[in-house]
PDB file of C-alpha atoms and ligand atoms in Angstrom:
ATOM      1  CA  MET A   1     -35.811 -56.814 125.729  1.00 98.00           C
ATOM      2  CA  GLN A   2     -37.310 -53.713 126.353  1.00 98.00           C
ATOM      3  CA  VAL A   3     -41.340 -53.249 126.749  1.00 99.00           C
ATOM      4  CA  VAL A   4     -42.986 -49.889 126.369  1.00 99.00           C
ATOM      5  CA  GLU A   5     -46.423 -49.286 126.802  1.00 98.00           C
ATOM      6  CA  THR A   6     -46.924 -45.270 125.965  1.00 98.00           C
ATOM      7  CA  VAL A   7     -45.832 -43.057 122.599  1.00 98.00           C
ATOM      8  CA  PRO A   8     -43.501 -41.636 124.255  1.00 98.00           C
ATOM      9  CA  ALA A   9     -41.828 -44.655 125.941  1.00 98.00           C
ATOM     10  CA  LEU A  10     -41.769 -46.039 121.873  1.00 98.00           C
ATOM     11  CA  ARG A  11     -40.250 -43.143 120.323  1.00 98.00           C
ATOM     12  CA  ALA A  12     -37.310 -43.273 122.851  1.00 98.00           C
ATOM     13  CA  ALA A  13     -36.854 -47.286 122.722  1.00 98.00           C
ATOM     14  CA  ARG A  14     -37.402 -46.910 118.721  1.00 98.00           C
ATOM     15  CA  ALA A  15     -34.372 -43.897 118.598  1.00 98.00           C
ATOM     16  CA  ALA A  16     -32.120 -46.018 120.572  1.00 98.00           C
ATOM     17  CA  LEU A  17     -32.344 -48.988 117.795  1.00 98.00           C
ATOM     18  CA  ASP A  18     -29.413 -49.441 115.354  1.00 97.00           C
ATOM     19  CA  GLY A  19     -29.015 -50.312 112.096  1.00 98.00           C
ATOM     20  CA  ARG A  20     -32.668 -52.009 110.322  1.00 98.00           C
ATOM     21  CA  VAL A  21     -35.857 -52.164 111.933  1.00 98.00           C
ATOM     22  CA  GLY A  22     -38.645 -55.103 111.033  1.00 98.00           C
ATOM     23  CA  LEU A  23     -41.872 -54.864 112.116  1.00 98.00           C
ATOM     24  CA  VAL A  24     -44.050 -57.366 112.949  1.00 99.00           C
ATOM     25  CA  THR A  25     -47.630 -55.868 113.769  1.00 99.00           C
ATOM     26  CA  THR A  26     -49.537 -58.574 116.466  1.00 98.00           C
ATOM     27  CA  MET A  27     -53.174 -58.167 117.884  1.00 98.00           C
ATOM     28  CA  GLY A  28     -50.868 -60.882 120.608  1.00 98.00           C
ATOM     29  CA  ALA A  29     -51.922 -65.093 121.524  1.00 98.00           C
ATOM     30  CA  LEU A  30     -48.658 -65.721 119.269  1.00 98.00           C
ATOM     31  CA  HIS A  31     -48.509 -68.829 117.804  1.00 98.00           C
ATOM     32  CA  ALA A  32     -45.619 -70.363 115.230  1.00 98.00           C
ATOM     33  CA  GLY A  33     -47.007 -67.925 112.745  1.00 98.00           C
ATOM     34  CA  HIS A  34     -46.078 -65.025 114.389  1.00 98.00           C
ATOM     35  CA  LEU A  35     -42.713 -66.270 115.275  1.00 98.00           C
ATOM     36  CA  ALA A  36     -42.372 -67.103 111.814  1.00 98.00           C
ATOM     37  CA  LEU A  37     -42.934 -63.022 111.036  1.00 98.00           C
ATOM     38  CA  VAL A  38     -40.296 -62.815 114.029  1.00 99.00           C
ATOM     39  CA  GLU A  39     -37.504 -65.017 112.508  1.00 98.00           C
ATOM     40  CA  GLN A  40     -37.982 -63.238 109.046  1.00 98.00           C
ATOM     41  CA  ALA A  41     -37.917 -59.953 110.375  1.00 98.00           C
ATOM     42  CA  ARG A  42     -34.627 -61.144 112.479  1.00 98.00           C
ATOM     43  CA  ALA A  43     -32.957 -62.805 109.806  1.00 98.00           C
ATOM     44  CA  GLU A  44     -33.266 -59.508 107.437  1.00 98.00           C
ATOM     45  CA  ASN A  45     -33.033 -56.241 110.003  1.00 98.00           C
ATOM     46  CA  ASP A  46     -30.545 -55.457 113.039  1.00 98.00           C
ATOM     47  CA  ALA A  47     -33.266 -55.037 115.228  1.00 98.00           C
ATOM     48  CA  VAL A  48     -36.642 -56.351 115.944  1.00 99.00           C
ATOM     49  CA  LEU A  49     -40.325 -54.486 116.923  1.00 99.00           C
ATOM     50  CA  VAL A  50     -43.194 -56.507 117.591  1.00 99.00           C
ATOM     51  CA  THR A  51     -46.122 -54.396 118.995  1.00 99.00           C
ATOM     52  CA  ILE A  52     -49.301 -56.287 120.726  1.00 98.00           C
ATOM     53  CA  PHE A  53     -52.265 -54.383 121.024  1.00 98.00           C
ATOM     54  CA  VAL A  54     -56.139 -55.919 119.989  1.00 98.00           C
ATOM     55  CA  ASN A  55     -57.261 -53.002 118.360  1.00 98.00           C
ATOM     56  CA  PRO A  56     -61.139 -52.652 118.899  1.00 98.00           C
ATOM     57  CA  THR A  57     -61.287 -50.613 115.643  1.00 98.00           C
ATOM     58  CA  GLN A  58     -61.296 -53.644 113.305  1.00 98.00           C
ATOM     59  CA  PHE A  59     -63.757 -55.668 115.134  1.00 98.00           C
ATOM     60  CA  ALA A  60     -67.729 -55.252 114.218  1.00 96.00           C
ATOM     61  CA  PRO A  61     -69.777 -55.239 117.214  1.00 96.00           C
ATOM     62  CA  HIS A  62     -71.279 -58.585 117.257  1.00 94.00           C
ATOM     63  CA  GLU A  63     -67.575 -60.073 116.478  1.00 95.00           C
ATOM     64  CA  ASP A  64     -65.174 -61.806 119.543  1.00 93.00           C
ATOM     65  CA  LEU A  65     -63.417 -58.647 120.700  1.00 97.00           C
ATOM     66  CA  SER A  66     -63.884 -59.396 124.378  1.00 96.00           C
ATOM     67  CA  LYS A  67     -63.502 -63.000 124.053  1.00 94.00           C
ATOM     68  CA  TYR A  68     -60.185 -62.460 121.813  1.00 96.00           C
ATOM     69  CA  PRO A  69     -57.694 -64.355 123.288  1.00 96.00           C
ATOM     70  CA  ARG A  70     -55.180 -62.446 125.484  1.00 97.00           C
ATOM     71  CA  ASP A  71     -52.042 -64.177 127.275  1.00 97.00           C
ATOM     72  CA  LEU A  72     -49.352 -61.289 127.359  1.00 98.00           C
ATOM     73  CA  PRO A  73     -46.700 -62.719 129.647  1.00 98.00           C
ATOM     74  CA  ARG A  74     -46.715 -65.906 127.924  1.00 98.00           C
ATOM     75  CA  ASP A  75     -47.015 -63.817 124.186  1.00 98.00           C
ATOM     76  CA  LEU A  76     -43.724 -61.564 125.859  1.00 98.00           C
ATOM     77  CA  ALA A  77     -41.393 -64.962 126.812  1.00 98.00           C
ATOM     78  CA  MET A  78     -42.373 -66.073 123.714  1.00 98.00           C
ATOM     79  CA  LEU A  79     -40.572 -62.777 122.058  1.00 98.00           C
ATOM     80  CA  GLU A  80     -38.071 -62.461 124.575  1.00 98.00           C
ATOM     81  CA  ALA A  81     -37.371 -66.434 123.451  1.00 98.00           C
ATOM     82  CA  ALA A  82     -37.265 -65.024 119.835  1.00 98.00           C
ATOM     83  CA  SER A  83     -34.298 -61.938 120.946  1.00 98.00           C
ATOM     84  CA  VAL A  84     -37.361 -59.669 119.809  1.00 98.00           C
ATOM     85  CA  ASP A  85     -35.273 -56.558 120.865  1.00 98.00           C
ATOM     86  CA  LEU A  86     -38.300 -53.951 121.643  1.00 99.00           C
ATOM     87  CA  VAL A  87     -42.073 -54.953 122.145  1.00 99.00           C
ATOM     88  CA  PHE A  88     -45.385 -52.208 122.170  1.00 99.00           C
ATOM     89  CA  THR A  89     -48.212 -52.846 124.290  1.00 98.00           C
ATOM     90  CA  PRO A  90     -50.689 -50.096 124.496  1.00 98.00           C
ATOM     91  CA  VAL A  91     -53.975 -50.037 126.018  1.00 98.00           C
ATOM     92  CA  PRO A  92     -57.089 -48.419 123.874  1.00 98.00           C
ATOM     93  CA  GLN A  93     -56.359 -44.587 124.917  1.00 98.00           C
ATOM     94  CA  VAL A  94     -52.954 -44.726 124.098  1.00 98.00           C
ATOM     95  CA  MET A  95     -53.741 -45.476 120.408  1.00 98.00           C
ATOM     96  CA  TYR A  96     -57.324 -43.934 120.106  1.00 98.00           C
ATOM     97  CA  PRO A  97     -57.107 -41.351 122.794  1.00 98.00           C
ATOM     98  CA  PRO A  98     -60.455 -38.591 123.789  1.00 98.00           C
ATOM     99  CA  GLY A  99     -60.883 -36.658 120.756  1.00 98.00           C
ATOM    100  CA  PHE A 100     -59.144 -39.452 117.756  1.00 98.00           C
ATOM    101  CA  GLN A 101     -61.339 -39.138 114.790  1.00 98.00           C
ATOM    102  CA  THR A 102     -58.788 -39.982 112.019  1.00 98.00           C
ATOM    103  CA  VAL A 103     -59.030 -42.481 109.829  1.00 98.00           C
ATOM    104  CA  VAL A 104     -57.048 -44.800 106.481  1.00 98.00           C
ATOM    105  CA  GLU A 105     -59.789 -46.097 104.250  1.00 98.00           C
ATOM    106  CA  VAL A 106     -58.226 -48.014 100.810  1.00 98.00           C
ATOM    107  CA  THR A 107     -61.012 -47.378  98.834  1.00 96.00           C
ATOM    108  CA  GLU A 108     -60.949 -51.063  96.121  1.00 95.00           C
ATOM    109  CA  ILE A 109     -58.678 -53.259  97.602  1.00 96.00           C
ATOM    110  CA  SER A 110     -61.263 -53.911 100.320  1.00 97.00           C
ATOM    111  CA  GLN A 111     -63.879 -53.999  99.058  1.00 95.00           C
ATOM    112  CA  GLY A 112     -65.262 -57.935  98.125  1.00 95.00           C
ATOM    113  CA  LEU A 113     -64.199 -60.943 100.161  1.00 97.00           C
ATOM    114  CA  GLU A 114     -63.521 -60.467 103.645  1.00 98.00           C
ATOM    115  CA  GLY A 115     -64.645 -56.563 102.951  1.00 97.00           C
ATOM    116  CA  GLU A 116     -67.528 -57.875 101.453  1.00 97.00           C
ATOM    117  CA  HIS A 117     -68.373 -59.571 104.756  1.00 97.00           C
ATOM    118  CA  ARG A 118     -66.576 -57.662 107.603  1.00 97.00           C
ATOM    119  CA  PRO A 119     -67.696 -54.119 106.390  1.00 97.00           C
ATOM    120  CA  GLY A 120     -65.586 -51.619 108.249  1.00 97.00           C
ATOM    121  CA  HIS A 121     -62.924 -54.326 109.320  1.00 98.00           C
ATOM    122  CA  PHE A 122     -60.031 -52.640 107.023  1.00 98.00           C
ATOM    123  CA  GLN A 123     -60.590 -49.474 107.860  1.00 98.00           C
ATOM    124  CA  GLY A 124     -59.889 -50.142 111.129  1.00 98.00           C
ATOM    125  CA  VAL A 125     -57.115 -52.385 109.875  1.00 98.00           C
ATOM    126  CA  ALA A 126     -55.474 -50.184 107.823  1.00 98.00           C
ATOM    127  CA  THR A 127     -56.136 -46.932 110.336  1.00 98.00           C
ATOM    128  CA  VAL A 128     -54.207 -48.647 113.026  1.00 99.00           C
ATOM    129  CA  VAL A 129     -51.462 -49.919 110.888  1.00 98.00           C
ATOM    130  CA  ALA A 130     -51.076 -46.759 109.530  1.00 98.00           C
ATOM    131  CA  LYS A 131     -50.429 -45.823 113.551  1.00 98.00           C
ATOM    132  CA  LEU A 132     -48.349 -48.510 114.125  1.00 98.00           C
ATOM    133  CA  PHE A 133     -45.940 -47.615 111.027  1.00 98.00           C
ATOM    134  CA  ASN A 134     -45.959 -44.054 112.325  1.00 98.00           C
ATOM    135  CA  LEU A 135     -45.173 -44.825 115.758  1.00 98.00           C
ATOM    136  CA  ALA A 136     -42.252 -47.696 114.536  1.00 98.00           C
ATOM    137  CA  GLN A 137     -40.134 -46.012 111.924  1.00 98.00           C
ATOM    138  CA  ALA A 138     -39.071 -49.558 110.901  1.00 98.00           C
ATOM    139  CA  ASP A 139     -37.479 -50.422 107.113  1.00 98.00           C
ATOM    140  CA  ARG A 140     -39.788 -53.342 107.109  1.00 98.00           C
ATOM    141  CA  ALA A 141     -42.880 -54.640 108.257  1.00 98.00           C
ATOM    142  CA  TYR A 142     -43.806 -58.283 107.779  1.00 98.00           C
ATOM    143  CA  PHE A 143     -47.667 -59.924 107.144  1.00 98.00           C
ATOM    144  CA  GLY A 144     -48.831 -63.668 107.004  1.00 98.00           C
ATOM    145  CA  GLN A 145     -50.492 -64.731 103.954  1.00 98.00           C
ATOM    146  CA  LYS A 146     -53.448 -66.212 105.642  1.00 98.00           C
ATOM    147  CA  ASP A 147     -54.803 -62.454 105.775  1.00 98.00           C
ATOM    148  CA  ALA A 148     -53.991 -62.013 101.741  1.00 98.00           C
ATOM    149  CA  GLN A 149     -56.747 -59.569 101.794  1.00 98.00           C
ATOM    150  CA  GLN A 150     -55.386 -57.500 104.624  1.00 98.00           C
ATOM    151  CA  ALA A 151     -51.775 -57.965 103.444  1.00 98.00           C
ATOM    152  CA  ALA A 152     -53.325 -56.246  99.718  1.00 97.00           C
ATOM    153  CA  VAL A 153     -55.067 -53.612 101.723  1.00 98.00           C
ATOM    154  CA  ILE A 154     -51.827 -52.091 103.583  1.00 98.00           C
ATOM    155  CA  ARG A 155     -49.020 -53.253 100.748  1.00 97.00           C
ATOM    156  CA  THR A 156     -51.451 -50.817  98.845  1.00 97.00           C
ATOM    157  CA  MET A 157     -51.930 -47.611 101.338  1.00 98.00           C
ATOM    158  CA  ALA A 158     -48.078 -48.100 102.375  1.00 97.00           C
ATOM    159  CA  ARG A 159     -47.576 -47.389  98.751  1.00 96.00           C
ATOM    160  CA  ASP A 160     -50.194 -45.041  98.263  1.00 96.00           C
ATOM    161  CA  LEU A 161     -49.477 -42.727 101.270  1.00 97.00           C
ATOM    162  CA  ASN A 162     -45.716 -43.343 100.646  1.00 97.00           C
ATOM    163  CA  PHE A 163     -44.779 -44.293 103.781  1.00 98.00           C
ATOM    164  CA  PRO A 164     -40.526 -45.396 103.619  1.00 97.00           C
ATOM    165  CA  LEU A 165     -40.369 -49.229 104.453  1.00 97.00           C
ATOM    166  CA  GLU A 166     -41.330 -52.311 102.516  1.00 97.00           C
ATOM    167  CA  VAL A 167     -44.013 -54.533 103.388  1.00 98.00           C
ATOM    168  CA  ILE A 168     -43.147 -57.957 103.148  1.00 98.00           C
ATOM    169  CA  ILE A 169     -45.676 -61.083 103.395  1.00 98.00           C
ATOM    170  CA  CYS A 170     -44.621 -64.625 104.750  1.00 98.00           C
ATOM    171  CA  PRO A 171     -46.683 -67.598 103.554  1.00 98.00           C
ATOM    172  CA  THR A 172     -49.072 -69.893 106.221  1.00 98.00           C
ATOM    173  CA  VAL A 173     -47.980 -71.598 108.422  1.00 98.00           C
ATOM    174  CA  ARG A 174     -50.071 -74.670 109.157  1.00 98.00           C
ATOM    175  CA  GLU A 175     -50.520 -77.372 111.499  1.00 98.00           C
ATOM    176  CA  SER A 176     -48.934 -80.778 110.403  1.00 98.00           C
ATOM    177  CA  ASP A 177     -52.326 -81.733 109.597  1.00 98.00           C
ATOM    178  CA  GLY A 178     -52.364 -78.321 107.242  1.00 98.00           C
ATOM    179  CA  LEU A 179     -54.683 -76.226 109.496  1.00 98.00           C
ATOM    180  CA  ALA A 180     -53.638 -72.989 108.937  1.00 98.00           C
ATOM    181  CA  MET A 181     -52.361 -71.328 112.546  1.00 98.00           C
ATOM    182  CA  SER A 182     -54.802 -68.915 113.923  1.00 98.00           C
ATOM    183  CA  SER A 183     -55.259 -67.331 117.605  1.00 96.00           C
ATOM    184  CA  ARG A 184     -58.554 -68.356 116.597  1.00 96.00           C
ATOM    185  CA  ASN A 185     -58.557 -71.611 116.689  1.00 97.00           C
ATOM    186  CA  VAL A 186     -58.119 -72.196 120.628  1.00 97.00           C
ATOM    187  CA  TYR A 187     -62.026 -71.683 120.377  1.00 97.00           C
ATOM    188  CA  LEU A 188     -62.642 -75.372 118.721  1.00 98.00           C
ATOM    189  CA  THR A 189     -63.552 -77.810 120.662  1.00 98.00           C
ATOM    190  CA  PRO A 190     -61.744 -81.027 119.816  1.00 98.00           C
ATOM    191  CA  GLU A 191     -64.751 -82.552 117.170  1.00 98.00           C
ATOM    192  CA  GLN A 192     -64.160 -79.031 115.716  1.00 98.00           C
ATOM    193  CA  ARG A 193     -60.927 -79.479 115.328  1.00 98.00           C
ATOM    194  CA  ARG A 194     -60.818 -82.469 113.809  1.00 98.00           C
ATOM    195  CA  ALA A 195     -62.900 -80.805 110.950  1.00 98.00           C
ATOM    196  CA  ALA A 196     -60.590 -77.865 110.579  1.00 98.00           C
ATOM    197  CA  PRO A 197     -58.291 -78.897 108.292  1.00 98.00           C
ATOM    198  CA  VAL A 198     -61.192 -79.566 106.045  1.00 99.00           C
ATOM    199  CA  LEU A 199     -59.870 -75.631 104.714  1.00 98.00           C
ATOM    200  CA  TYR A 200     -56.857 -77.094 103.853  1.00 98.00           C
ATOM    201  CA  ARG A 201     -57.679 -80.313 101.786  1.00 98.00           C
ATOM    202  CA  ALA A 202     -60.360 -77.434  99.780  1.00 98.00           C
ATOM    203  CA  LEU A 203     -56.936 -75.501  98.706  1.00 98.00           C
ATOM    204  CA  GLN A 204     -55.534 -78.640  97.945  1.00 98.00           C
ATOM    205  CA  ALA A 205     -57.664 -80.005  95.459  1.00 98.00           C
ATOM    206  CA  ALA A 206     -57.935 -76.581  94.253  1.00 98.00           C
ATOM    207  CA  GLY A 207     -54.395 -76.890  93.888  1.00 98.00           C
ATOM    208  CA  LYS A 208     -54.620 -80.397  92.210  1.00 98.00           C
ATOM    209  CA  ALA A 209     -57.164 -79.400  89.650  1.00 98.00           C
ATOM    210  CA  TYR A 210     -54.396 -76.559  89.023  1.00 97.00           C
ATOM    211  CA  ALA A 211     -51.860 -78.820  88.076  1.00 97.00           C
ATOM    212  CA  ASP A 212     -54.223 -81.130  86.072  1.00 97.00           C
ATOM    213  CA  GLY A 213     -54.695 -77.881  83.492  1.00 96.00           C
ATOM    214  CA  GLU A 214     -57.757 -76.235  85.038  1.00 96.00           C
ATOM    215  CA  ARG A 215     -57.615 -72.907  84.464  1.00 95.00           C
ATOM    216  CA  ARG A 216     -61.876 -72.237  84.996  1.00 95.00           C
ATOM    217  CA  PRO A 217     -61.821 -69.912  88.152  1.00 96.00           C
ATOM    218  CA  ASP A 218     -65.791 -72.094  88.003  1.00 96.00           C
ATOM    219  CA  SER A 219     -64.313 -74.596  88.073  1.00 97.00           C
ATOM    220  CA  LEU A 220     -61.756 -74.160  90.938  1.00 97.00           C
ATOM    221  CA  GLN A 221     -64.260 -72.886  92.627  1.00 98.00           C
ATOM    222  CA  GLN A 222     -66.572 -75.804  92.927  1.00 98.00           C
ATOM    223  CA  CYS A 223     -63.290 -78.155  93.949  1.00 98.00           C
ATOM    224  CA  VAL A 224     -63.154 -76.617  96.920  1.00 98.00           C
ATOM    225  CA  LEU A 225     -66.989 -76.334  97.152  1.00 98.00           C
ATOM    226  CA  ASP A 226     -66.892 -80.113  96.830  1.00 98.00           C
ATOM    227  CA  VAL A 227     -64.515 -80.585  99.318  1.00 98.00           C
ATOM    228  CA  LEU A 228     -65.386 -78.552 102.321  1.00 98.00           C
ATOM    229  CA  THR A 229     -69.237 -79.658 101.508  1.00 98.00           C
ATOM    230  CA  THR A 230     -68.175 -82.984 102.699  1.00 98.00           C
ATOM    231  CA  GLU A 231     -67.532 -81.994 106.248  1.00 98.00           C
ATOM    232  CA  PRO A 232     -71.558 -81.173 107.910  1.00 98.00           C
ATOM    233  CA  LEU A 233     -69.604 -79.337 110.368  1.00 98.00           C
ATOM    234  CA  ALA A 234     -68.487 -76.693 107.849  1.00 98.00           C
ATOM    235  CA  GLN A 235     -71.050 -73.699 106.924  1.00 98.00           C
ATOM    236  CA  ILE A 236     -69.528 -71.908 103.827  1.00 98.00           C
ATOM    237  CA  GLU A 237     -69.366 -68.382 104.237  1.00 98.00           C
ATOM    238  CA  TYR A 238     -68.062 -67.497 100.722  1.00 98.00           C
ATOM    239  CA  VAL A 239     -65.528 -68.949  98.356  1.00 98.00           C
ATOM    240  CA  SER A 240     -63.489 -67.192  95.932  1.00 97.00           C
ATOM    241  CA  VAL A 241     -61.172 -67.641  93.320  1.00 97.00           C
ATOM    242  CA  CYS A 242     -59.905 -64.009  92.125  1.00 95.00           C
ATOM    243  CA  ASP A 243     -57.210 -62.577  90.045  1.00 94.00           C
ATOM    244  CA  ALA A 244     -53.905 -62.194  92.607  1.00 95.00           C
ATOM    245  CA  ARG A 245     -53.072 -59.359  91.803  1.00 92.00           C
ATOM    246  CA  THR A 246     -56.859 -57.112  92.043  1.00 91.00           C
ATOM    247  CA  LEU A 247     -58.707 -59.220  93.964  1.00 94.00           C
ATOM    248  CA  GLN A 248     -61.742 -58.401  91.507  1.00 91.00           C
ATOM    249  CA  ASN A 249     -63.380 -61.775  90.185  1.00 88.00           C
ATOM    250  CA  SER A 250     -62.501 -62.462  86.987  1.00 76.00           C
ATOM    251  CA  THR A 251     -64.362 -65.244  83.871  1.00 69.00           C
ATOM    252  CA  THR A 252     -61.204 -65.297  81.991  1.00 70.00           C
ATOM    253  CA  THR A 253     -59.204 -68.478  81.600  1.00 69.00           C
ATOM    254  CA  GLY A 254     -55.656 -66.832  80.864  1.00 70.00           C
ATOM    255  CA  ASP A 255     -52.969 -67.506  82.754  1.00 79.00           C
ATOM    256  CA  MET A 256     -52.901 -65.036  85.194  1.00 89.00           C
ATOM    257  CA  PRO A 257     -52.204 -65.803  89.090  1.00 95.00           C
ATOM    258  CA  LEU A 258     -55.173 -66.396  91.295  1.00 96.00           C
ATOM    259  CA  LEU A 259     -56.344 -66.495  94.889  1.00 97.00           C
ATOM    260  CA  VAL A 260     -58.257 -68.985  96.290  1.00 98.00           C
ATOM    261  CA  SER A 261     -59.996 -68.252  99.210  1.00 98.00           C
ATOM    262  CA  MET A 262     -62.458 -68.319 102.135  1.00 98.00           C
ATOM    263  CA  ALA A 263     -64.360 -67.972 105.004  1.00 98.00           C
ATOM    264  CA  VAL A 264     -65.493 -70.705 106.470  1.00 98.00           C
ATOM    265  CA  LYS A 265     -67.354 -71.281 110.374  1.00 98.00           C
ATOM    266  CA  ILE A 266     -66.558 -74.511 112.424  1.00 98.00           C
ATOM    267  CA  GLY A 267     -69.456 -73.907 114.975  1.00 98.00           C
ATOM    268  CA  LEU A 268     -69.129 -70.479 116.130  1.00 96.00           C
ATOM    269  CA  THR A 269     -65.463 -69.430 114.961  1.00 97.00           C
ATOM    270  CA  ARG A 270     -64.856 -67.986 111.459  1.00 98.00           C
ATOM    271  CA  LEU A 271     -61.682 -69.594 109.601  1.00 98.00           C
ATOM    272  CA  ILE A 272     -60.561 -68.396 107.137  1.00 98.00           C
ATOM    273  CA  ASP A 273     -57.446 -69.846 104.897  1.00 98.00           C
ATOM    274  CA  ASN A 274     -56.225 -69.076 100.844  1.00 98.00           C
ATOM    275  CA  CYS A 275     -53.919 -69.788  98.362  1.00 98.00           C
ATOM    276  CA  LEU A 276     -52.433 -68.444  95.107  1.00 98.00           C
ATOM    277  CA  LEU A 277     -52.091 -70.484  92.276  1.00 97.00           C
ATOM    278  CA  PRO A 278     -49.571 -71.680  90.800  1.00 96.00           C
ATOM    279  CA  ASN A 279     -48.591 -73.736  93.813  1.00 96.00           C
ATOM    280  CA  GLU A 280     -44.789 -72.032  93.098  1.00 96.00           C
ATOM    281  CA  LEU A 281     -45.976 -68.360  94.326  1.00 96.00           C
ATOM    282  CA  ASN A 282     -46.538 -69.299  98.269  1.00 97.00           C
ATOM    283  CA  THR A 283     -43.327 -67.784  98.966  1.00 97.00           C
ATOM    284  CA  ARG A 284     -42.435 -64.912 100.193  1.00 97.00           C
ATOM    285  CA  ASP A 285     -40.868 -63.518  97.380  1.00 96.00           C
ATOM    286  CA  GLY A 286     -44.130 -64.726  95.093  1.00 95.00           C
ATOM    287  CA  LEU A 287     -46.412 -63.260  97.994  1.00 97.00           C
ATOM    288  CA  THR A 288     -44.688 -59.995  98.278  1.00 95.00           C
ATOM    289  CA  ASP A 289     -44.788 -59.627  94.402  1.00 93.00           C
ATOM    290  CA  LEU A 290     -48.333 -60.800  94.122  1.00 92.00           C
ATOM    291  CA  LEU A 291     -50.536 -59.589  96.658  1.00 93.00           C
ATOM    292  CA  GLY A 292     -51.189 -55.487  96.466  1.00 87.00           C
ATOM    293  CA  GLY A 293     -48.173 -55.139  94.391  1.00 76.00           C
ATOM    294  CA  VAL A 294     -47.529 -52.201  91.624  1.00 58.00           C
ATOM    295  CA  ALA A 295     -49.172 -54.899  89.169  1.00 48.00           C
ATOM    296  CA  SER A 296     -52.769 -54.205  90.577  1.00 47.00           C
ATOM    297  CA  ILE A 297     -52.755 -51.014  89.533  1.00 47.00           C
ATOM    298  CA  PRO A 298     -53.817 -51.517  85.976  1.00 46.00           C
ATOM    299  CA  HIS A 299     -52.160 -47.852  84.923  1.00 42.00           C
ATOM    300  CA  ILE A 300     -49.184 -48.083  86.189  1.00 38.00           C
TER     301      ILE A 300
HETATM  302  O1  PAF B 401     -53.258 -59.424 111.703  1.00 92.22           O
HETATM  303  C1  PAF B 401     -53.187 -58.858 112.733  1.00 92.22           C
HETATM  304  O2  PAF B 401     -53.046 -59.573 113.836  1.00 92.22           O
HETATM  305  C2  PAF B 401     -54.094 -56.996 112.805  1.00 92.22           C
HETATM  306  O3  PAF B 401     -55.229 -57.228 112.040  1.00 92.22           O
HETATM  307  C3  PAF B 401     -53.455 -56.553 112.779  1.00 92.22           C
HETATM  308  C4  PAF B 401     -52.276 -56.254 111.573  1.00 92.22           C
HETATM  309  C5  PAF B 401     -52.138 -56.468 114.019  1.00 92.22           C
HETATM  310  C6  PAF B 401     -53.658 -55.012 113.039  1.00 92.22           C
HETATM  311  O4  PAF B 401     -54.506 -54.985 114.195  1.00 92.22           O
END
């Protein structure tokens, strides 16, 4: 496994990779969710490139940039064990040298949900991912469902800007009690960690109501809220049930696929989680077809 830190070194090492290249972009603090993306990339490509970069432009001033967990030696050991070919670990000055002034804004699908609660976040994500796509020259890039709106933003950007790669979305990986894997889970105290699976139980309640025939978005949203409010440590930021293709709220009760998503603070830690309904859509192909897929563009 080769580890490079500069743009010229990355370009040279990338050019030496043979065949199809799968890309997994990360901010480090790797966990089983990242490794599942690496495994998928390994299975579907000839070589795997992973990037580790805690991107400052996607954090608001009050967010956790300075204390975001970082452990590069551990991350590299995990990637080596996962047979990754090439790892890019730039410092911020490499990605944003003096004079840097270009941004990528994906206007519609970035609004609402996370975009509403984290203004500027998706501009930071889209800009850094566009740069990483240009640098990596990969054939496929893999993102996790947990950041569903991020995945939709990136797919939309890749299509709109004609990036010649496939963006693939893989299902959320969970702990045995249902908590979605996240680098931020390390912030939770033991008591908060015990409370955190309430997000998953709330999604399950919506899934069960849907399976029993409920289609009204506001009723499904209420199912989620009913479970979340049983947990005294849960401070709800938002719960949304929207059209999975457009991420727009819908009051109609047709059979369109739905995205149930939420952000909940447990103590100081902000957790997000989501699922598609019907449940059968929470697969690589279901997620990849729907989130930010062509179906989300009404005029196509
Ligand atoms: O999901 C993440 O880890 C980050 O948002 C990403 C895609 C690596 C961009 O910094």
